[in-house]
Every structure is written in structure tokens, then in C-alpha cells.
mmCIF file of C-alpha atoms in Angstrom:
data_model
loop_
_atom_site.group_PDB
_atom_site.id
_atom_site.type_symbol
_atom_site.label_atom_id
_atom_site.label_comp_id
_atom_site.label_asym_id
_atom_site.label_seq_id
_atom_site.Cartn_x
_atom_site.Cartn_y
_atom_site.Cartn_z
ATOM 1 C CA MET U 1 0.076 0.007 0.042
ATOM 2 C CA ILE U 2 1.025 3.755 -0.563
ATOM 3 C CA ILE U 3 0.847 4.967 3.065
ATOM 4 C CA GLY U 4 0.742 8.811 3.702
ATOM 5 C CA TYR U 5 2.480 9.309 7.157
ATOM 6 C CA SER U 6 2.002 12.419 9.169
ATOM 7 C CA PHE U 7 4.999 13.180 11.721
ATOM 8 C CA TRP U 8 6.329 16.500 13.249
ATOM 9 C CA GLY U 9 9.749 15.385 14.457
ATOM 10 C CA PHE U 10 13.127 14.053 12.865
ATOM 11 C CA LEU U 11 14.392 10.696 11.445
ATOM 12 C CA GLY U 12 17.857 11.102 12.118
ATOM 13 C CA PRO U 13 19.379 12.827 15.614
ATOM 14 C CA GLY U 14 17.501 15.948 14.715
ATOM 15 C CA VAL U 15 18.155 19.510 16.342
ATOM 16 C CA THR U 16 18.754 19.686 20.545
ATOM 17 C CA ASP U 17 16.587 22.380 21.180
ATOM 18 C CA THR U 18 12.988 20.692 20.741
ATOM 19 C CA PRO U 19 11.034 17.827 21.996
ATOM 20 C CA ASP U 20 11.198 14.450 19.785
ATOM 21 C CA GLY U 21 10.879 11.405 21.285
ATOM 22 C CA GLY U 22 10.002 9.549 18.452
ATOM 23 C CA ARG U 23 13.467 9.737 17.070
ATOM 24 C CA SER U 24 14.459 6.660 19.105
ATOM 25 C CA HIS U 25 12.077 4.489 17.385
ATOM 26 C CA ARG U 26 10.170 6.332 14.184
ATOM 27 C CA ARG U 27 12.514 5.185 11.595
ATOM 28 C CA THR U 28 12.459 1.746 13.306
ATOM 29 C CA LEU U 29 9.025 1.599 12.562
ATOM 30 C CA ILE U 30 9.119 3.143 8.908
ATOM 31 C CA ASP U 31 11.742 0.916 7.808
ATOM 32 C CA ALA U 32 9.899 -1.992 8.832
ATOM 33 C CA LEU U 33 6.992 -0.748 6.806
ATOM 34 C CA GLY U 34 9.370 -0.313 3.657
ATOM 35 C CA GLY U 35 10.426 -3.924 4.043
ATOM 36 C CA ASP U 36 7.243 -5.108 4.136
ATOM 37 C CA GLY U 37 6.549 -4.121 0.601
ATOM 38 C CA HIS U 38 4.799 -0.678 1.787
ATOM 39 C CA ARG U 39 5.447 2.560 -0.023
ATOM 40 C CA VAL U 40 5.487 5.535 2.472
ATOM 41 C CA VAL U 41 4.905 9.050 1.732
ATOM 42 C CA PHE U 42 5.745 11.641 4.318
ATOM 43 C CA LEU U 43 2.988 14.268 4.644
ATOM 44 C CA GLN U 44 4.953 16.523 6.852
ATOM 45 C CA PRO U 45 7.769 19.175 6.421
ATOM 46 C CA ASP U 46 11.526 17.528 5.990
ATOM 47 C CA ARG U 47 12.697 18.653 9.475
ATOM 48 C CA ASP U 48 15.629 16.589 9.029
ATOM 49 C CA LEU U 49 17.010 18.393 6.167
ATOM 50 C CA TYR U 50 15.800 22.209 7.030
ATOM 51 C CA GLU U 51 15.987 22.102 10.188
ATOM 52 C CA ALA U 52 19.113 19.779 11.245
ATOM 53 C CA GLY U 53 20.537 20.090 8.071
ATOM 54 C CA ASP U 54 20.729 16.586 7.150
ATOM 55 C CA ASP U 55 20.397 15.457 3.790
ATOM 56 C CA LEU U 56 18.649 11.664 4.327
ATOM 57 C CA GLY U 57 20.205 10.729 0.823
ATOM 58 C CA GLY U 58 16.760 10.761 -0.858
ATOM 59 C CA ARG U 59 15.941 7.682 1.175
ATOM 60 C CA TYR U 60 12.506 9.031 2.281
ATOM 61 C CA VAL U 61 9.736 10.960 0.050
ATOM 62 C CA PHE U 62 8.178 14.090 1.380
ATOM 63 C CA ASP U 63 5.254 15.496 -0.170
ATOM 64 C CA PRO U 64 4.025 18.950 0.881
ATOM 65 C CA GLY U 65 0.553 18.513 -1.274
ATOM 66 C CA LEU U 66 -2.703 15.874 -1.189
ATOM 67 C CA PRO U 67 -0.853 12.889 -3.332
ATOM 68 C CA ASP U 68 -2.959 9.455 -3.970
ATOM 69 C CA ILE U 69 -2.398 7.199 -0.896
ATOM 70 C CA ASP U 70 -4.233 4.111 0.474
ATOM 71 C CA VAL U 71 -3.483 4.723 4.291
ATOM 72 C CA LEU U 72 -3.377 7.730 6.086
ATOM 73 C CA PHE U 73 -1.018 7.664 9.299
ATOM 74 C CA LEU U 74 -0.988 10.233 11.852
ATOM 75 C CA GLU U 75 1.076 10.364 14.824
ATOM 76 C CA TRP U 76 -1.483 12.533 16.368
ATOM 77 C CA ARG U 77 -0.984 16.541 16.676
ATOM 78 C CA TRP U 78 -2.738 18.384 19.440
ATOM 79 C CA PRO U 79 -3.118 22.326 20.151
ATOM 80 C CA ILE U 80 -0.065 23.825 21.694
ATOM 81 C CA PRO U 81 -1.067 27.261 22.802
ATOM 82 C CA GLY U 82 1.049 29.864 21.437
ATOM 83 C CA ARG U 83 2.754 27.471 18.921
ATOM 84 C CA ASN U 84 0.568 25.628 16.478
ATOM 85 C CA THR U 85 -2.874 27.410 17.095
ATOM 86 C CA THR U 86 -1.392 30.841 16.039
ATOM 87 C CA PRO U 87 -2.032 32.097 12.425
ATOM 88 C CA CYS U 88 0.474 30.722 10.099
ATOM 89 C CA GLY U 89 3.585 33.270 9.483
ATOM 90 C CA GLU U 90 3.685 34.468 12.997
ATOM 91 C CA PRO U 91 6.781 34.340 14.988
ATOM 92 C CA GLY U 92 7.192 30.620 16.635
ATOM 93 C CA HIS U 93 4.473 29.484 14.773
ATOM 94 C CA THR U 94 4.578 25.589 13.735
ATOM 95 C CA CYS U 95 2.161 24.584 11.311
ATOM 96 C CA ASP U 96 1.619 20.774 12.205
ATOM 97 C CA LEU U 97 -1.526 21.356 13.442
ATOM 98 C CA HIS U 98 -3.187 22.938 10.795
ATOM 99 C CA ARG U 99 -1.364 20.407 8.152
ATOM 100 C CA GLN U 100 -3.324 17.571 10.254
ATOM 101 C CA ARG U 101 -6.219 19.153 9.817
ATOM 102 C CA GLN U 102 -6.048 19.516 6.132
ATOM 103 C CA LEU U 103 -4.809 15.970 6.046
ATOM 104 C CA LEU U 104 -7.990 14.696 7.869
ATOM 105 C CA ASP U 105 -10.354 17.146 6.107
ATOM 106 C CA HIS U 106 -9.143 15.976 2.586
ATOM 107 C CA TYR U 107 -8.383 11.906 3.319
ATOM 108 C CA ALA U 108 -10.498 10.752 6.337
ATOM 109 C CA PHE U 109 -13.715 13.130 5.809
ATOM 110 C CA ALA U 110 -13.866 14.051 2.085
ATOM 111 C CA LEU U 111 -12.444 11.056 0.277
ATOM 112 C CA GLY U 112 -13.326 8.211 2.978
ATOM 113 C CA THR U 113 -9.228 7.417 2.878
ATOM 114 C CA PRO U 114 -8.710 4.545 5.774
ATOM 115 C CA THR U 115 -7.073 6.106 8.625
ATOM 116 C CA LEU U 116 -5.047 5.172 11.366
ATOM 117 C CA ILE U 117 -4.395 7.418 13.807
ATOM 118 C CA TRP U 118 -1.322 6.858 16.704
ATOM 119 C CA ASP U 119 -2.129 8.655 19.980
ATOM 120 C CA LYS U 120 1.476 8.617 21.223
ATOM 121 C CA ASP U 121 0.982 11.194 23.666
ATOM 122 C CA ARG U 122 -2.582 10.131 24.840
ATOM 123 C CA ARG U 123 -4.171 13.507 23.757
ATOM 124 C CA LEU U 124 -7.143 12.409 21.818
ATOM 125 C CA ALA U 125 -10.241 12.343 24.150
ATOM 126 C CA ALA U 126 -11.690 9.466 24.928
ATOM 127 C CA ASP U 127 -15.053 10.473 23.986
ATOM 128 C CA ASP U 128 -13.589 12.410 20.313
ATOM 129 C CA PRO U 129 -15.843 11.480 17.547
ATOM 130 C CA LEU U 130 -12.961 10.392 15.560
ATOM 131 C CA ARG U 131 -12.707 7.383 17.531
ATOM 132 C CA ARG U 132 -16.418 6.096 16.549
ATOM 133 C CA ARG U 133 -15.618 7.445 12.738
ATOM 134 C CA PRO U 134 -15.906 4.337 10.351
ATOM 135 C CA GLY U 135 -12.427 3.536 8.484
ATOM 136 C CA VAL U 136 -10.507 5.251 11.420
ATOM 137 C CA ILE U 137 -8.399 3.350 13.919
ATOM 138 C CA VAL U 138 -6.998 4.483 16.984
ATOM 139 C CA CYS U 139 -3.466 3.262 18.080
ATOM 140 C CA GLU U 140 -2.251 3.709 21.561
ATOM 141 C CA ALA U 141 1.642 3.234 22.912
ATOM 142 C CA ALA U 142 -0.259 1.429 26.282
ATOM 143 C CA LEU U 143 -0.669 -1.968 27.615
ATOM 144 C CA SER U 144 -4.037 -1.067 28.589
ATOM 145 C CA PRO U 145 -5.084 1.279 25.925
ATOM 146 C CA THR U 146 -8.305 3.621 25.883
ATOM 147 C CA PRO U 147 -11.530 0.903 25.154
ATOM 148 C CA GLY U 148 -11.983 0.552 21.497
ATOM 149 C CA ALA U 149 -7.982 1.534 20.649
ATOM 150 C CA ARG U 150 -5.526 -0.832 19.611
ATOM 151 C CA ARG U 151 -2.104 -1.214 21.326
ATOM 152 C CA LEU U 152 0.873 -0.290 19.118
ATOM 153 C CA LEU U 153 4.170 0.423 21.275
ATOM 154 C CA PHE U 154 6.872 1.849 20.563
ATOM 155 C CA PRO U 155 9.634 -0.368 18.488
ATOM 156 C CA VAL U 156 12.637 -1.368 19.346
ATOM 157 C CA ARG U 157 14.895 -3.266 17.125
ATOM 158 C CA ASP U 158 14.864 -6.940 17.785
ATOM 159 C CA THR U 159 18.504 -7.364 16.605
ATOM 160 C CA ASP U 160 19.603 -4.446 19.648
ATOM 161 C CA VAL U 161 17.902 -6.617 22.012
ATOM 162 C CA ASP U 162 19.385 -9.877 20.970
ATOM 163 C CA ALA U 163 22.857 -7.964 20.919
ATOM 164 C CA ALA U 164 22.900 -7.038 24.017
ATOM 165 C CA ASP U 165 25.159 -9.035 26.420
ATOM 166 C CA PRO U 166 24.391 -8.075 30.317
ATOM 167 C CA ALA U 167 27.867 -8.906 31.491
ATOM 168 C CA GLU U 168 29.559 -6.554 29.205
ATOM 169 C CA LEU U 169 27.197 -4.109 30.357
ATOM 170 C CA ALA U 170 27.572 -4.490 34.214
ATOM 171 C CA ALA U 171 31.440 -5.036 33.651
ATOM 172 C CA ARG U 172 31.094 -0.952 32.142
ATOM 173 C CA PRO U 173 32.075 1.739 34.725
ATOM 174 C CA ARG U 174 29.164 3.613 35.905
ATOM 175 C CA PRO U 175 30.518 6.514 37.689
ATOM 176 C CA VAL U 176 26.991 8.092 37.640
ATOM 177 C CA PRO U 177 24.832 6.420 40.497
ATOM 178 C CA LEU U 178 21.686 8.307 39.328
ATOM 179 C CA ALA U 179 20.187 9.850 35.532
ATOM 180 C CA TYR U 180 17.005 10.777 34.372
ATOM 181 C CA VAL U 181 16.826 11.936 30.330
ATOM 182 C CA GLY U 182 13.437 13.631 29.616
ATOM 183 C CA ASN U 183 11.455 16.864 29.850
ATOM 184 C CA GLN U 184 9.373 18.112 32.710
ATOM 185 C CA TYR U 185 6.436 17.970 31.089
ATOM 186 C CA ASP U 186 3.633 16.778 33.338
ATOM 187 C CA ARG U 187 6.297 15.552 35.704
ATOM 188 C CA ASP U 188 6.741 17.250 39.016
ATOM 189 C CA ASN U 189 4.606 15.295 41.163
ATOM 190 C CA VAL U 190 6.790 11.856 40.364
ATOM 191 C CA PHE U 191 9.853 13.798 40.267
ATOM 192 C CA ASP U 192 9.008 15.240 43.796
ATOM 193 C CA ARG U 193 8.441 11.720 44.932
ATOM 194 C CA PHE U 194 10.669 9.162 43.380
ATOM 195 C CA PHE U 195 13.539 11.161 42.017
ATOM 196 C CA ALA U 196 14.304 14.183 44.014
ATOM 197 C CA PRO U 197 14.728 12.744 47.206
ATOM 198 C CA ALA U 198 17.493 10.238 45.938
ATOM 199 C CA ALA U 199 19.085 13.229 44.213
ATOM 200 C CA ALA U 200 19.860 14.674 47.445
ATOM 201 C CA ARG U 201 21.963 11.598 48.415
ATOM 202 C CA PHE U 202 23.700 10.350 45.154
ATOM 203 C CA ARG U 203 25.681 12.336 42.184
ATOM 204 C CA HIS U 204 23.826 12.362 39.378
ATOM 205 C CA VAL U 205 22.256 14.273 36.096
ATOM 206 C CA VAL U 206 18.925 15.207 35.056
ATOM 207 C CA ALA U 207 19.079 16.079 31.042
ATOM 208 C CA GLY U 208 16.143 17.768 29.024
ATOM 209 C CA LYS U 209 13.832 20.783 29.061
ATOM 210 C CA TRP U 210 13.072 21.823 33.016
ATOM 211 C CA THR U 211 11.907 25.261 32.951
ATOM 212 C CA SER U 212 10.652 25.231 36.292
ATOM 213 C CA THR U 213 13.163 24.036 38.877
ATOM 214 C CA GLY U 214 12.969 26.394 42.118
ATOM 215 C CA ARG U 215 11.711 23.726 44.613
ATOM 216 C CA TRP U 216 14.599 21.196 43.726
ATOM 217 C CA PRO U 217 17.726 23.659 44.456
ATOM 218 C CA HIS U 218 20.112 20.316 44.832
ATOM 219 C CA VAL U 219 19.328 18.935 41.473
ATOM 220 C CA ALA U 220 21.773 18.987 38.749
ATOM 221 C CA PHE U 221 19.630 19.967 35.907
ATOM 222 C CA THR U 222 21.869 20.300 32.665
ATOM 223 C CA GLY U 223 19.278 21.096 30.098
ATOM 224 C CA ARG U 224 18.841 19.331 26.741
ATOM 225 C CA ILE U 225 21.610 17.294 25.650
ATOM 226 C CA PRO U 226 22.160 16.108 21.543
ATOM 227 C CA PHE U 227 20.226 13.264 21.096
ATOM 228 C CA PRO U 228 23.366 10.749 20.404
ATOM 229 C CA ARG U 229 24.392 11.924 23.957
ATOM 230 C CA VAL U 230 21.435 9.964 25.124
ATOM 231 C CA SER U 231 22.839 6.523 25.168
ATOM 232 C CA GLU U 232 26.134 7.540 26.334
ATOM 233 C CA LEU U 233 24.754 9.324 29.420
ATOM 234 C CA TYR U 234 22.785 5.982 30.121
ATOM 235 C CA GLY U 235 25.836 4.202 29.535
ATOM 236 C CA GLU U 236 27.664 6.245 32.161
ATOM 237 C CA ALA U 237 24.773 5.793 34.745
ATOM 238 C CA LEU U 238 24.000 2.848 36.997
ATOM 239 C CA ALA U 239 20.173 3.538 37.216
ATOM 240 C CA THR U 240 17.521 5.497 36.177
ATOM 241 C CA VAL U 241 13.504 6.270 37.340
ATOM 242 C CA LEU U 242 10.820 5.787 35.017
ATOM 243 C CA LEU U 243 9.026 9.040 35.518
ATOM 244 C CA LEU U 244 5.915 8.953 33.850
ATOM 245 C CA PRO U 245 2.955 11.615 33.397
ATOM 246 C CA ASP U 246 -0.312 10.301 35.139
ATOM 247 C CA ARG U 247 -2.111 9.734 32.106
ATOM 248 C CA TYR U 248 0.694 7.704 31.162
ATOM 249 C CA ALA U 249 1.170 5.402 34.285
ATOM 250 C CA ALA U 250 -2.558 5.161 34.528
ATOM 251 C CA ALA U 251 -2.569 3.450 31.057
ATOM 252 C CA GLY U 252 0.585 1.123 31.442
ATOM 253 C CA GLN U 253 2.035 3.515 28.924
ATOM 254 C CA MET U 254 5.587 3.313 28.661
ATOM 255 C CA THR U 255 8.137 5.862 26.940
ATOM 256 C CA GLN U 256 10.743 4.696 25.048
ATOM 257 C CA ARG U 257 13.208 5.484 27.662
ATOM 258 C CA ILE U 258 13.194 2.201 29.041
ATOM 259 C CA PHE U 259 14.914 0.618 26.274
ATOM 260 C CA GLU U 260 17.324 3.684 25.659
ATOM 261 C CA ALA U 261 18.322 2.977 29.069
ATOM 262 C CA VAL U 262 18.341 -0.958 29.357
ATOM 263 C CA LEU U 263 20.165 -1.479 25.949
ATOM 264 C CA SER U 264 23.052 0.700 27.503
ATOM 265 C CA GLY U 265 22.855 -1.253 30.569
ATOM 266 C CA CYS U 266 21.251 1.484 33.015
ATOM 267 C CA VAL U 267 18.661 -0.502 35.324
ATOM 268 C CA PRO U 268 15.633 1.414 35.220
ATOM 269 C CA LEU U 269 13.505 1.691 38.818
ATOM 270 C CA ALA U 270 9.742 1.762 37.988
ATOM 271 C CA PRO U 271 7.448 3.651 40.503
ATOM 272 C CA ALA U 272 4.744 1.424 41.794
ATOM 273 C CA THR U 273 2.264 3.826 40.737
ATOM 274 C CA ILE U 274 2.458 2.940 37.213
ATOM 275 C CA ARG U 275 -0.298 0.250 35.613
ATOM 276 C CA HIS U 276 2.057 -2.956 34.812
ATOM 277 C CA ALA U 277 4.845 -1.937 36.551
ATOM 278 C CA ASP U 278 5.940 -5.697 37.291
ATOM 279 C CA MET U 279 5.833 -6.144 33.324
ATOM 280 C CA PHE U 280 8.410 -3.167 32.679
ATOM 281 C CA VAL U 281 10.826 -3.838 35.508
ATOM 282 C CA PRO U 282 11.799 -7.147 37.797
ATOM 283 C CA PRO U 283 10.000 -7.002 41.290
ATOM 284 C CA GLN U 284 13.281 -5.878 43.002
ATOM 285 C CA LEU U 285 13.294 -2.648 40.793
ATOM 286 C CA ILE U 286 9.729 -1.309 41.749
ATOM 287 C CA VAL U 287 9.864 1.584 44.126
ATOM 288 C CA ASN U 288 7.054 2.845 46.271
ATOM 289 C CA ASP U 289 8.718 6.332 47.546
ATOM 290 C CA GLY U 290 12.135 8.104 47.582
ATOM 291 C CA SER U 291 13.259 6.064 50.183
ATOM 292 C CA ASP U 292 12.678 3.187 48.476
ATOM 293 C CA THR U 293 14.553 4.589 45.417
ATOM 294 C CA ILE U 294 17.476 5.236 47.607
ATOM 295 C CA ARG U 295 17.385 2.092 49.307
ATOM 296 C CA THR U 296 17.419 0.381 45.580
ATOM 297 C CA LEU U 297 20.558 2.603 44.725
ATOM 298 C CA HIS U 298 22.457 1.403 47.719
ATOM 299 C CA TRP U 299 21.612 -2.134 46.840
ATOM 300 C CA LEU U 300 22.588 -1.591 43.147
ATOM 301 C CA ARG U 301 26.223 -0.142 44.126
ATOM 302 C CA SER U 302 26.934 -2.824 46.537
ATOM 303 C CA VAL U 303 26.341 -5.272 43.498
ATOM 304 C CA ARG U 304 27.422 -3.089 40.701
ATOM 305 C CA GLY U 305 29.466 -5.359 38.386
ATOM 306 C CA SER U 306 29.121 -8.725 39.886
ATOM 307 C CA ARG U 307 27.209 -11.610 38.441
ATOM 308 C CA ALA U 308 23.905 -10.425 40.241
ATOM 309 C CA HIS U 309 24.191 -6.911 38.153
ATOM 310 C CA ALA U 310 24.552 -8.968 34.950
ATOM 311 C CA ASP U 311 21.935 -10.976 35.822
ATOM 312 C CA LEU U 312 19.634 -8.240 36.974
ATOM 313 C CA ILE U 313 20.379 -6.489 33.283
ATOM 314 C CA ALA U 314 19.459 -9.766 31.882
ATOM 315 C CA GLU U 315 15.820 -9.632 33.483
ATOM 316 C CA CYS U 316 15.444 -5.944 32.340
ATOM 317 C CA LEU U 317 16.534 -7.179 28.873
ATOM 318 C CA ARG U 318 13.773 -9.872 28.688
ATOM 319 C CA ARG U 319 11.212 -7.335 29.459
ATOM 320 C CA LEU U 320 11.755 -5.521 26.659
ATOM 321 C CA GLU U 321 10.487 -8.350 24.874
ATOM 322 C CA VAL U 322 7.009 -6.794 24.538
ATOM 323 C CA PHE U 323 8.545 -3.871 22.804
ATOM 324 C CA ARG U 324 10.228 -6.144 19.950
ATOM 325 C CA LEU U 325 9.763 -4.507 16.580
ATOM 326 C CA SER U 326 8.558 -7.922 15.242
ATOM 327 C CA LEU U 327 5.572 -7.872 17.664
ATOM 328 C CA GLN U 328 4.706 -3.988 16.694
ATOM 329 C CA LEU U 329 4.928 -4.801 13.134
ATOM 330 C CA GLN U 330 2.770 -7.637 13.638
ATOM 331 C CA ALA U 331 0.316 -5.636 15.503
ATOM 332 C CA LEU U 332 0.447 -3.159 12.598
ATOM 333 C CA ARG U 333 -0.178 -5.286 9.658
ATOM 334 C CA THR U 334 -3.465 -5.991 11.375
ATOM 335 C CA VAL U 335 -4.467 -3.095 11.716
ATOM 336 C CA LEU U 336 -3.511 -2.035 7.933
ATOM 337 C CA THR U 337 -4.945 -5.445 7.000
ATOM 338 C CA GLU U 338 -8.595 -3.988 8.559
ATOM 339 C CA LEU U 339 -8.390 -0.615 7.180
ATOM 340 C CA SER U 340 -7.624 -1.908 3.768
ATOM 341 C CA ALA U 341 -10.664 -4.380 3.923
ATOM 342 C CA ALA U 342 -12.915 -1.489 5.320
ATOM 343 C CA GLY U 343 -11.688 0.664 2.669
ATOM 344 C CA ALA U 344 -12.338 -1.706 -0.249
ATOM 345 C CA VAL U 345 -16.196 -2.272 1.193
ATOM 346 C CA ARG U 346 -16.638 1.618 1.024
ATOM 347 C CA GLN U 347 -15.429 1.795 -2.673
ATOM 348 C CA ALA U 348 -17.418 -0.738 -3.385
ATOM 349 C CA GLY U 349 -20.278 0.683 -1.984
ATOM 350 C CA ARG U 350 -19.613 4.095 -3.755
ATOM 351 C CA ARG U 351 -19.295 2.131 -7.287
ATOM 352 C CA ARG U 352 -22.977 0.626 -6.399
#
């Protein structure tokens, strides 16, 4: 099929001063779709080229118009006041939301093109009419998605999981006991409860966009770091804490941070407030509060570099199975097949 894919972000490293967690997995999924024989046409601007100056060598097709496609695939965008809600041309305006509306109006509404919405940030309301519209399927990166939605987790390459060596990862020097990579967005409460107390006791690094930090004067915030530096930082860190916004935690939606950390040998601690926490980490890495985080970090430091440390990393790697690209690709194939069949039925109805 020809898949018209809309995303606002990057396929490569992109630029440092912008949020885009999709850099860790988007290209993985896109290349797999191409390997399945589909042709993917990108329907938003080539930000890799125009913002980051990265020429991807003509490997991918970007089309600013309204090309003929078989399926519309949207990484869902939502209103961000002062950014994509302002008139086109105003300073700081991004046109991702306007373009998404144009694509929906043309393909989903006017033509009835089968449409897949990947609500990666849980911003599409549970009662949004799009969820009930014929020919539209909503996917979420959650173990317990919204009723009616399908599961499509952030994918990690099977080869990356298979190649990880727990013993080698455990043997690496880890001068930073605690690290966190990610932005502040809706994480203040969990940061306060699970991370900040431990940051007062251990050397640590917090990388990302944190604009309101006055309540944590003891925390070492470094600001955003280049995307290639993420795996390097995790490779220097003994542990991280999986900090999720409440809307993620309630649905068991884990971000890409878990496989970024584990593949670098950085042990992830999961707050007990995360639904299905035991599916993401071994039970000894589930923490109930900051005191638990501190206790677990002391234990990790005591076993660092040992066989027990390697075994723990191996357990964390086993819990990445649910994110494997092969599983996510199979889930996506099922959705695309269903959308294709529904589209064929509608086209036949029109011909009659």
C-alpha cells in the first residue's frame, strides 16, 4: 500500500533544542514498513533537512501536497497554545496542527481514506468522535489502551535486544549512580516523590527541558542534550527512574526511555504507581517512594559489576520483549489489513 505518514519530528538525530521522543523508534518502524513492501510518503515538512541540515540521501519521500494514498497514518498532534494555534507566519508558529487538519479534511472526511491515528501522547479525548468514525482506527502505545483503541507500542529493533550482552554491560564503569533523560512536562509530582530525594544523596544528572526547578535547588539540571548523547549518558549511569505523566502511568504506557536505558545497561526503577509496573521491570526494581529509590540505589551500588548485576540486566532485557519490532509490526499489519478491507467495502458501496 501507499501510506501517507504524518509526523512532526525527525528521522535522524535532529536538533537539540526540540522535543521528539520519536527519534528513538520512528525510523525503525518506517523502515520495517518499507521492508514489508509498503511505500511511505511523508506528509509534513522534512525537518531533518530544513532544521537539522541532515540530508537523508533521498531515501525517503516528502510531499507537501495531497498525493494519492491508500492509508493515512497520523502521529497525532494536539493544540499547543502559542505554537501551533497561532496564525501561519507568526513568529514561533509551527504548522503541524493546521496540516493535520488539512489531511483529515481531505483524506478521512472527503475521500473516506482509511485512517490510522497513533495517539502517542494520549491527547485524543476518550469521547472524541474520531474514535467512532468508520474507517478510522486509533492506536495507543499503552498496555491498557482506551476502550476501542489498539495497542501499538514504541518499537525497539529485535537485533538490538538480541545483541545486548548483560555481562559486558554490567562490567562497564558507571560513575553516575542516578540519571534521568527527559522533559519536565507533567512530571513534577513523580519527580518530587521518586527522584528528588535520591538526588540529594547520590551523584546524578537530569538532562532535558526543565523550566521550573526552584523547588529542587539540589538537583543538577543540565538542559537538553544532543540525541546521540542520550545513550552515552545512560551508558555512564547505574540507574534511572521511569518518570511518567499520570495519564501514561494509568494506562501502562511506557516511553522509549526504558529501552534506551536498558540497552545501555542502565537499570530502570519503576514507580509502583505505574500500571503493569511488573511487566516493565523485575519486582526488586519497583519503588514506592523516594526512600525506596535510595534503598534500591544503595543495593545496586553494592552489586555493581557482579554476576548479580549482570543477571538483573538480563531480567530487564527480557522485559523488553513486549516492545520488539517484530511484535509491533505484526500488530500494525493487523490494523492495516483491517483498514484496507474496510476501505475496499466502502469503495464497492460507492460504485454501486
